[in-house]
Amino acid sequence: MKWVKRIATIYLVLMLPVFSYATTLSDLQPHSTTGKPWNEQWFYYFNDPLVGYYKISFQTFLYKDDETSKERGYLHFVYTPLEGEIRTYDYFYDDVSLGAVEDSEYGYYFKIPGVADINENSIKITTDDFSFSSILNGEHTRYWKLNPGASPYSLIGELPFVANRWFTFSLASSAEYSFSSDYSHHEGQAVSYIDKGWSTSQAANYAFVMATEESSQLMLAGGSDEGLPIELWSARF
């Protein structure tokens, strides 16, 4: 049994640096910038089976040649109805505030004055083109059970030289929502998929497919990272 303990000890010593980079649920909170360029991006997908999908992405970023370390804001919204035209909106903002909620495992806030007020439980967005609000009101279905905040790429995606960090916060979370524009209005119950990424780089290529409902979920993601000579892929159904 001594040799088993020795092997286990060696494994833990070798893997300790990797474990220190492992993602957790607390990574839903904003991170301090670690270089330029920089981007940190939250993704929320809402599925109302009677209406269609909504995609919301909000981000802070720094350009490589930025003279200051002041983060800018980006907002991306896609409305994909079961029938009719897909609508896509992109906005850039100079003013954005964000931070972690004290004494909270993963609580955060993301605000764009007069436009967006977002936290771990709710979203409120108002633009000249549309308004969208939601409240998460149920349990979260995690990608992993033992470490619910671990990256879908497991330990490979958490090696210190991998440039892009990413994890799935929830495969399915029930939510109430409301969407309004000059061409459509919907409100009711939806199921939300949530993930988060941050990086000082951009993936050379990347593919992502997801679908979510209360009874089943699908996620397939993969691509190339500048820190690895191979592609990384993950999937869950």
Tab-separated table of N, CA and C in Angstrom, residues 74-191:
chain	number	residue	atom	x	y	z
A	74	TYR	N	-19.705	45.936	-23.999
A	74	TYR	CA	-20.294	45.446	-25.249
A	74	TYR	C	-21.545	44.651	-24.905
A	75	LEU	N	-22.603	44.849	-25.697
A	75	LEU	CA	-23.868	44.157	-25.492
A	75	LEU	C	-24.326	43.557	-26.814
A	76	HIS	N	-24.677	42.270	-26.772
A	76	HIS	CA	-25.096	41.537	-27.970
A	76	HIS	C	-26.415	40.842	-27.660
A	77	PHE	N	-27.398	40.997	-28.553
A	77	PHE	CA	-28.716	40.405	-28.343
A	77	PHE	C	-29.222	39.816	-29.653
A	78	VAL	N	-29.732	38.581	-29.576
A	78	VAL	CA	-30.302	37.925	-30.752
A	78	VAL	C	-31.674	37.366	-30.384
A	79	TYR	N	-32.664	37.676	-31.203
A	79	TYR	CA	-34.009	37.137	-31.048
A	79	TYR	C	-34.268	36.200	-32.226
A	80	THR	N	-34.490	34.912	-31.922
A	80	THR	CA	-34.711	33.904	-32.957
A	80	THR	C	-36.093	33.289	-32.765
A	81	PRO	N	-37.109	33.832	-33.401
A	81	PRO	CA	-38.473	33.310	-33.218
A	81	PRO	C	-38.666	31.989	-33.961
A	82	LEU	N	-39.679	31.247	-33.562
A	82	LEU	CA	-40.000	30.002	-34.263
A	82	LEU	C	-40.356	30.282	-35.712
A	83	GLU	N	-40.983	31.412	-35.949
A	83	GLU	CA	-41.311	31.831	-37.307
A	83	GLU	C	-40.970	33.308	-37.457
A	84	GLY	N	-40.468	33.674	-38.599
A	84	GLY	CA	-40.173	35.080	-38.845
A	84	GLY	C	-38.685	35.390	-38.853
A	85	GLU	N	-38.389	36.657	-38.896
A	85	GLU	CA	-37.028	37.149	-39.073
A	85	GLU	C	-36.212	37.075	-37.786
A	86	ILE	N	-34.961	36.662	-37.915
A	86	ILE	CA	-34.019	36.696	-36.799
A	86	ILE	C	-33.498	38.122	-36.648
A	87	ARG	N	-33.539	38.641	-35.446
A	87	ARG	CA	-33.083	40.012	-35.193
A	87	ARG	C	-31.806	39.975	-34.346
A	88	THR	N	-30.795	40.739	-34.772
A	88	THR	CA	-29.510	40.787	-34.072
A	88	THR	C	-29.138	42.231	-33.791
A	89	TYR	N	-28.663	42.493	-32.555
A	89	TYR	CA	-28.296	43.846	-32.145
A	89	TYR	C	-26.927	43.811	-31.467
A	90	ASP	N	-26.102	44.796	-31.802
A	90	ASP	CA	-24.784	44.931	-31.181
A	90	ASP	C	-24.570	46.384	-30.773
A	91	TYR	N	-24.096	46.568	-29.537
A	91	TYR	CA	-23.880	47.908	-29.003
A	91	TYR	C	-22.525	47.956	-28.279
A	92	PHE	N	-21.863	49.111	-28.395
A	92	PHE	CA	-20.607	49.342	-27.687
A	92	PHE	C	-20.751	50.568	-26.791
A	93	TYR	N	-20.156	50.495	-25.608
A	93	TYR	CA	-20.296	51.567	-24.627
A	93	TYR	C	-18.943	51.870	-23.974
A	94	ASP	N	-18.734	53.138	-23.680
A	94	ASP	CA	-17.500	53.547	-23.008
A	94	ASP	C	-17.596	53.400	-21.491
A	95	ASP	N	-18.815	53.448	-20.966
A	95	ASP	CA	-18.997	53.390	-19.513
A	95	ASP	C	-19.637	52.074	-19.102
A	96	VAL	N	-18.979	51.372	-18.204
A	96	VAL	CA	-19.493	50.125	-17.671
A	96	VAL	C	-18.950	49.951	-16.258
A	97	SER	N	-19.766	49.431	-15.367
A	97	SER	CA	-19.306	49.133	-14.015
A	97	SER	C	-19.662	47.696	-13.680
A	98	LEU	N	-18.774	47.020	-12.977
A	98	LEU	CA	-18.998	45.629	-12.631
A	98	LEU	C	-18.197	45.277	-11.390
A	99	GLY	N	-18.606	44.225	-10.720
A	99	GLY	CA	-17.901	43.816	-9.515
A	99	GLY	C	-18.546	42.594	-8.904
A	100	ALA	N	-17.901	42.066	-7.872
A	100	ALA	CA	-18.401	40.907	-7.146
A	100	ALA	C	-19.211	41.363	-5.940
A	101	VAL	N	-20.210	40.593	-5.587
A	101	VAL	CA	-21.014	40.860	-4.398
A	101	VAL	C	-20.301	40.238	-3.197
A	102	GLU	N	-20.058	41.021	-2.180
A	102	GLU	CA	-19.351	40.526	-1.008
A	102	GLU	C	-20.149	39.432	-0.312
A	103	ASP	N	-19.415	38.474	0.246
A	103	ASP	CA	-20.010	37.368	1.004
A	103	ASP	C	-21.002	36.558	0.166
A	104	SER	N	-20.733	36.472	-1.126
A	104	SER	CA	-21.571	35.672	-2.016
A	104	SER	C	-20.680	34.711	-2.795
A	105	GLU	N	-21.157	33.488	-2.997
A	105	GLU	CA	-20.347	32.491	-3.691
A	105	GLU	C	-20.066	32.896	-5.128
A	106	TYR	N	-21.066	33.422	-5.822
A	106	TYR	CA	-20.868	33.813	-7.212
A	106	TYR	C	-21.656	35.068	-7.593
A	107	GLY	N	-22.144	35.814	-6.617
A	107	GLY	CA	-22.902	37.016	-6.919
A	107	GLY	C	-22.064	38.099	-7.581
A	108	TYR	N	-22.637	38.788	-8.550
A	108	TYR	CA	-21.930	39.849	-9.262
A	108	TYR	C	-22.932	40.883	-9.759
A	109	TYR	N	-22.400	41.998	-10.250
A	109	TYR	CA	-23.238	42.986	-10.923
A	109	TYR	C	-22.508	43.506	-12.149
A	110	PHE	N	-23.287	43.839	-13.167
A	110	PHE	CA	-22.786	44.382	-14.432
A	110	PHE	C	-23.770	45.462	-14.842
A	111	LYS	N	-23.274	46.698	-14.982
A	111	LYS	CA	-24.170	47.815	-15.258
A	111	LYS	C	-23.618	48.700	-16.374
A	112	ILE	N	-24.511	49.069	-17.285
A	112	ILE	CA	-24.245	50.097	-18.286
A	112	ILE	C	-25.281	51.181	-18.045
A	113	PRO	N	-24.856	52.382	-17.673
A	113	PRO	CA	-25.812	53.423	-17.261
A	113	PRO	C	-26.938	53.631	-18.259
A	114	GLY	N	-28.180	53.538	-17.754
A	114	GLY	CA	-29.350	53.768	-18.584
A	114	GLY	C	-29.697	52.654	-19.540
A	115	VAL	N	-28.911	51.561	-19.554
A	115	VAL	CA	-29.120	50.495	-20.536
A	115	VAL	C	-29.277	49.127	-19.877
A	116	ALA	N	-28.317	48.725	-19.060
A	116	ALA	CA	-28.292	47.363	-18.528
A	116	ALA	C	-28.040	47.353	-17.030
A	117	ASP	N	-28.784	46.536	-16.343
A	117	ASP	CA	-28.604	46.290	-14.909
A	117	ASP	C	-28.741	44.783	-14.706
A	118	ILE	N	-27.617	44.112	-14.515
A	118	ILE	CA	-27.580	42.649	-14.539
A	118	ILE	C	-26.879	42.131	-13.294
A	119	ASN	N	-27.392	41.050	-12.743
A	119	ASN	CA	-26.701	40.355	-11.662
A	119	ASN	C	-26.909	38.853	-11.818
A	120	GLU	N	-26.469	38.080	-10.830
A	120	GLU	CA	-26.511	36.619	-10.952
A	120	GLU	C	-27.927	36.063	-11.013
A	121	ASN	N	-28.921	36.849	-10.630
A	121	ASN	CA	-30.299	36.365	-10.599
A	121	ASN	C	-31.230	37.050	-11.586
A	122	SER	N	-30.821	38.172	-12.133
A	122	SER	CA	-31.760	38.913	-12.975
A	122	SER	C	-31.042	39.698	-14.069
A	123	ILE	N	-31.802	39.992	-15.109
A	123	ILE	CA	-31.319	40.797	-16.238
A	123	ILE	C	-32.376	41.851	-16.555
A	124	LYS	N	-31.922	43.069	-16.739
A	124	LYS	CA	-32.816	44.134	-17.192
A	124	LYS	C	-32.074	44.979	-18.220
A	125	ILE	N	-32.566	44.965	-19.451
A	125	ILE	CA	-31.921	45.683	-20.547
A	125	ILE	C	-32.966	46.555	-21.245
A	126	THR	N	-32.618	47.807	-21.471
A	126	THR	CA	-33.511	48.724	-22.181
A	126	THR	C	-32.692	49.496	-23.202
A	127	THR	N	-33.020	49.317	-24.478
A	127	THR	CA	-32.378	50.063	-25.554
A	127	THR	C	-33.456	50.746	-26.386
A	128	ASP	N	-33.032	51.512	-27.386
A	128	ASP	CA	-33.997	52.147	-28.285
A	128	ASP	C	-34.700	51.119	-29.170
A	129	ASP	N	-34.128	49.920	-29.274
A	129	ASP	CA	-34.667	48.897	-30.174
A	129	ASP	C	-35.552	47.873	-29.472
A	130	PHE	N	-35.285	47.590	-28.215
A	130	PHE	CA	-36.028	46.548	-27.510
A	130	PHE	C	-35.796	46.689	-26.008
A	131	SER	N	-36.587	45.962	-25.245
A	131	SER	CA	-36.356	45.805	-23.811
A	131	SER	C	-36.495	44.323	-23.461
A	132	PHE	N	-35.684	43.874	-22.517
A	132	PHE	CA	-35.713	42.478	-22.097
A	132	PHE	C	-35.424	42.421	-20.604
A	133	SER	N	-36.201	41.621	-19.891
A	133	SER	CA	-35.950	41.426	-18.472
A	133	SER	C	-36.194	39.963	-18.123
A	134	SER	N	-35.490	39.472	-17.117
A	134	SER	CA	-35.665	38.084	-16.694
A	134	SER	C	-35.273	37.943	-15.236
A	135	ILE	N	-35.848	36.930	-14.597
A	135	ILE	CA	-35.502	36.553	-13.234
A	135	ILE	C	-35.358	35.034	-13.189
A	136	LEU	N	-34.206	34.549	-12.758
A	136	LEU	CA	-34.019	33.111	-12.584
A	136	LEU	C	-34.768	32.692	-11.325
A	137	ASN	N	-35.591	31.665	-11.443
A	137	ASN	CA	-36.467	31.326	-10.324
A	137	ASN	C	-36.492	29.839	-10.001
A	138	GLY	N	-35.421	29.125	-10.326
A	138	GLY	CA	-35.400	27.689	-10.050
A	138	GLY	C	-34.003	27.160	-9.846
A	139	GLU	N	-33.889	25.849	-9.735
A	139	GLU	CA	-32.594	25.204	-9.555
A	139	GLU	C	-31.776	25.252	-10.848
A	140	HIS	N	-30.453	25.158	-10.676
A	140	HIS	CA	-29.546	25.122	-11.824
A	140	HIS	C	-29.118	23.675	-12.094
A	141	THR	N	-29.126	23.297	-13.357
A	141	THR	CA	-28.603	21.990	-13.765
A	141	THR	C	-27.145	22.165	-14.147
A	142	ARG	N	-26.237	21.555	-13.384
A	142	ARG	CA	-24.809	21.769	-13.588
A	142	ARG	C	-24.236	20.794	-14.624
A	143	TYR	N	-23.141	21.222	-15.237
A	143	TYR	CA	-22.430	20.363	-16.200
A	143	TYR	C	-21.748	19.215	-15.468
A	144	TRP	N	-21.066	19.550	-14.373
A	144	TRP	CA	-20.421	18.545	-13.528
A	144	TRP	C	-21.121	18.513	-12.180
A	145	LYS	N	-21.140	17.345	-11.533
A	145	LYS	CA	-21.757	17.232	-10.218
A	145	LYS	C	-20.741	17.413	-9.094
A	146	LEU	N	-19.544	16.815	-9.217
A	146	LEU	CA	-18.564	16.889	-8.134
A	146	LEU	C	-18.027	18.301	-7.963
A	147	ASN	N	-17.642	18.945	-9.085
A	147	ASN	CA	-17.236	20.350	-9.058
A	147	ASN	C	-18.112	21.087	-10.057
A	148	PRO	N	-19.232	21.634	-9.624
A	148	PRO	CA	-20.204	22.218	-10.559
A	148	PRO	C	-19.673	23.398	-11.363
A	149	GLY	N	-18.520	23.973	-10.964
A	149	GLY	CA	-17.974	25.094	-11.707
A	149	GLY	C	-16.795	24.727	-12.587
A	150	ALA	N	-16.480	23.440	-12.679
A	150	ALA	CA	-15.320	23.017	-13.474
A	150	ALA	C	-15.569	23.220	-14.965
A	151	SER	N	-14.509	23.473	-15.698
A	151	SER	CA	-14.606	23.647	-17.139
A	151	SER	C	-15.051	22.348	-17.804
A	152	PRO	N	-15.883	22.422	-18.852
A	152	PRO	CA	-16.230	21.209	-19.601
A	152	PRO	C	-15.011	20.509	-20.188
A	153	TYR	N	-13.914	21.247	-20.386
A	153	TYR	CA	-12.688	20.638	-20.892
A	153	TYR	C	-11.890	19.947	-19.796
A	154	SER	N	-12.425	19.960	-18.567
A	154	SER	CA	-11.790	19.323	-17.424
A	154	SER	C	-10.396	19.913	-17.201
A	155	LEU	N	-9.449	19.103	-16.750
A	155	LEU	CA	-8.140	19.623	-16.363
A	155	LEU	C	-7.341	20.159	-17.547
A	156	ILE	N	-7.599	19.654	-18.751
A	156	ILE	CA	-6.848	20.138	-19.916
A	156	ILE	C	-7.106	21.625	-20.141
A	157	GLY	N	-8.361	22.026	-20.005
A	157	GLY	CA	-8.697	23.426	-20.201
A	157	GLY	C	-8.249	24.328	-19.077
A	158	GLU	N	-7.707	23.749	-18.003
A	158	GLU	CA	-7.294	24.537	-16.851
A	158	GLU	C	-5.785	24.571	-16.675
A	159	LEU	N	-5.053	24.074	-17.679
A	159	LEU	CA	-3.594	24.187	-17.642
A	159	LEU	C	-3.201	25.656	-17.688
A	160	PRO	N	-2.134	26.048	-16.992
A	160	PRO	CA	-1.805	27.480	-16.856
A	160	PRO	C	-1.468	28.182	-18.163
A	161	PHE	N	-1.045	27.428	-19.199
A	161	PHE	CA	-0.678	28.080	-20.457
A	161	PHE	C	-1.838	28.148	-21.451
A	162	VAL	N	-3.014	27.650	-21.092
A	162	VAL	CA	-4.188	27.779	-21.951
A	162	VAL	C	-4.723	29.202	-21.823
A	163	ALA	N	-4.883	29.885	-22.942
A	163	ALA	CA	-5.192	31.321	-22.915
A	163	ALA	C	-6.651	31.609	-22.598
A	164	ASN	N	-7.551	30.750	-23.072
A	164	ASN	CA	-8.983	31.022	-22.931
A	164	ASN	C	-9.584	30.210	-21.790
A	165	ARG	N	-10.154	30.906	-20.805
A	165	ARG	CA	-10.831	30.245	-19.690
A	165	ARG	C	-12.333	30.264	-19.948
A	166	TRP	N	-12.997	29.147	-19.624
A	166	TRP	CA	-14.414	29.042	-19.923
A	166	TRP	C	-15.040	27.957	-19.073
A	167	PHE	N	-16.249	28.198	-18.596
A	167	PHE	CA	-16.979	27.147	-17.895
A	167	PHE	C	-18.476	27.340	-18.089
A	168	THR	N	-19.218	26.265	-17.898
A	168	THR	CA	-20.670	26.297	-18.000
A	168	THR	C	-21.253	26.438	-16.600
A	169	PHE	N	-21.951	27.533	-16.363
A	169	PHE	CA	-22.571	27.759	-15.064
A	169	PHE	C	-23.825	26.903	-14.895
A	170	SER	N	-24.627	26.812	-15.942
A	170	SER	CA	-25.849	26.026	-15.857
A	170	SER	C	-26.281	25.567	-17.240
A	171	LEU	N	-26.623	24.283	-17.344
A	171	LEU	CA	-27.194	23.763	-18.581
A	171	LEU	C	-28.668	24.122	-18.706
A	172	ALA	N	-29.340	24.295	-17.577
A	172	ALA	CA	-30.759	24.620	-17.594
A	172	ALA	C	-31.153	25.284	-16.282
A	173	SER	N	-31.714	26.472	-16.368
A	173	SER	CA	-32.228	27.199	-15.212
A	173	SER	C	-33.582	27.789	-15.598
A	174	SER	N	-34.608	27.532	-14.823
A	174	SER	CA	-35.918	28.079	-15.139
A	174	SER	C	-35.921	29.584	-14.881
A	175	ALA	N	-36.689	30.302	-15.677
A	175	ALA	CA	-36.696	31.764	-15.588
A	175	ALA	C	-38.037	32.320	-16.042
A	176	GLU	N	-38.404	33.445	-15.476
A	176	GLU	CA	-39.490	34.267	-15.986
A	176	GLU	C	-38.873	35.373	-16.835
A	177	TYR	N	-39.515	35.739	-17.929
A	177	TYR	CA	-38.920	36.761	-18.790
A	177	TYR	C	-39.994	37.606	-19.450
A	178	SER	N	-39.545	38.747	-19.965
A	178	SER	CA	-40.406	39.627	-20.746
A	178	SER	C	-39.572	40.251	-21.849
A	179	PHE	N	-40.088	40.259	-23.056
A	179	PHE	CA	-39.408	40.853	-24.213
A	179	PHE	C	-40.393	41.755	-24.945
A	180	SER	N	-39.933	42.951	-25.293
A	180	SER	CA	-40.809	43.894	-25.971
A	180	SER	C	-40.033	44.694	-27.006
A	181	SER	N	-40.635	44.870	-28.169
A	181	SER	CA	-40.073	45.700	-29.236
A	181	SER	C	-41.229	46.247	-30.055
A	182	ASP	N	-40.922	47.016	-31.093
A	182	ASP	CA	-42.003	47.571	-31.912
A	182	ASP	C	-42.613	46.527	-32.841
A	183	TYR	N	-42.021	45.326	-32.920
A	183	TYR	CA	-42.540	44.288	-33.804
A	183	TYR	C	-43.014	43.047	-33.052
A	184	SER	N	-42.765	42.966	-31.726
A	184	SER	CA	-43.152	41.761	-31.002
A	184	SER	C	-43.159	42.015	-29.501
A	185	HIS	N	-43.992	41.235	-28.806
A	185	HIS	CA	-44.002	41.276	-27.343
A	185	HIS	C	-44.323	39.877	-26.817
A	186	HIS	N	-43.468	39.395	-25.890
A	186	HIS	CA	-43.672	38.077	-25.297
A	186	HIS	C	-43.274	38.127	-23.828
A	187	GLU	N	-43.937	37.304	-23.033
A	187	GLU	CA	-43.545	37.135	-21.651
A	187	GLU	C	-44.038	35.772	-21.173
A	188	GLY	N	-43.328	35.230	-20.183
A	188	GLY	CA	-43.718	33.921	-19.679
A	188	GLY	C	-42.548	33.187	-19.069
A	189	GLN	N	-42.583	31.853	-19.167
A	189	GLN	CA	-41.543	31.000	-18.611
A	189	GLN	C	-40.574	30.560	-19.708
A	190	ALA	N	-39.319	30.450	-19.339
A	190	ALA	CA	-38.290	29.985	-20.268
A	190	ALA	C	-37.274	29.155	-19.505
A	191	VAL	N	-36.425	28.456	-20.244
A	191	VAL	CA	-35.304	27.721	-19.671
A	191	VAL	C	-34.034	28.376	-20.184
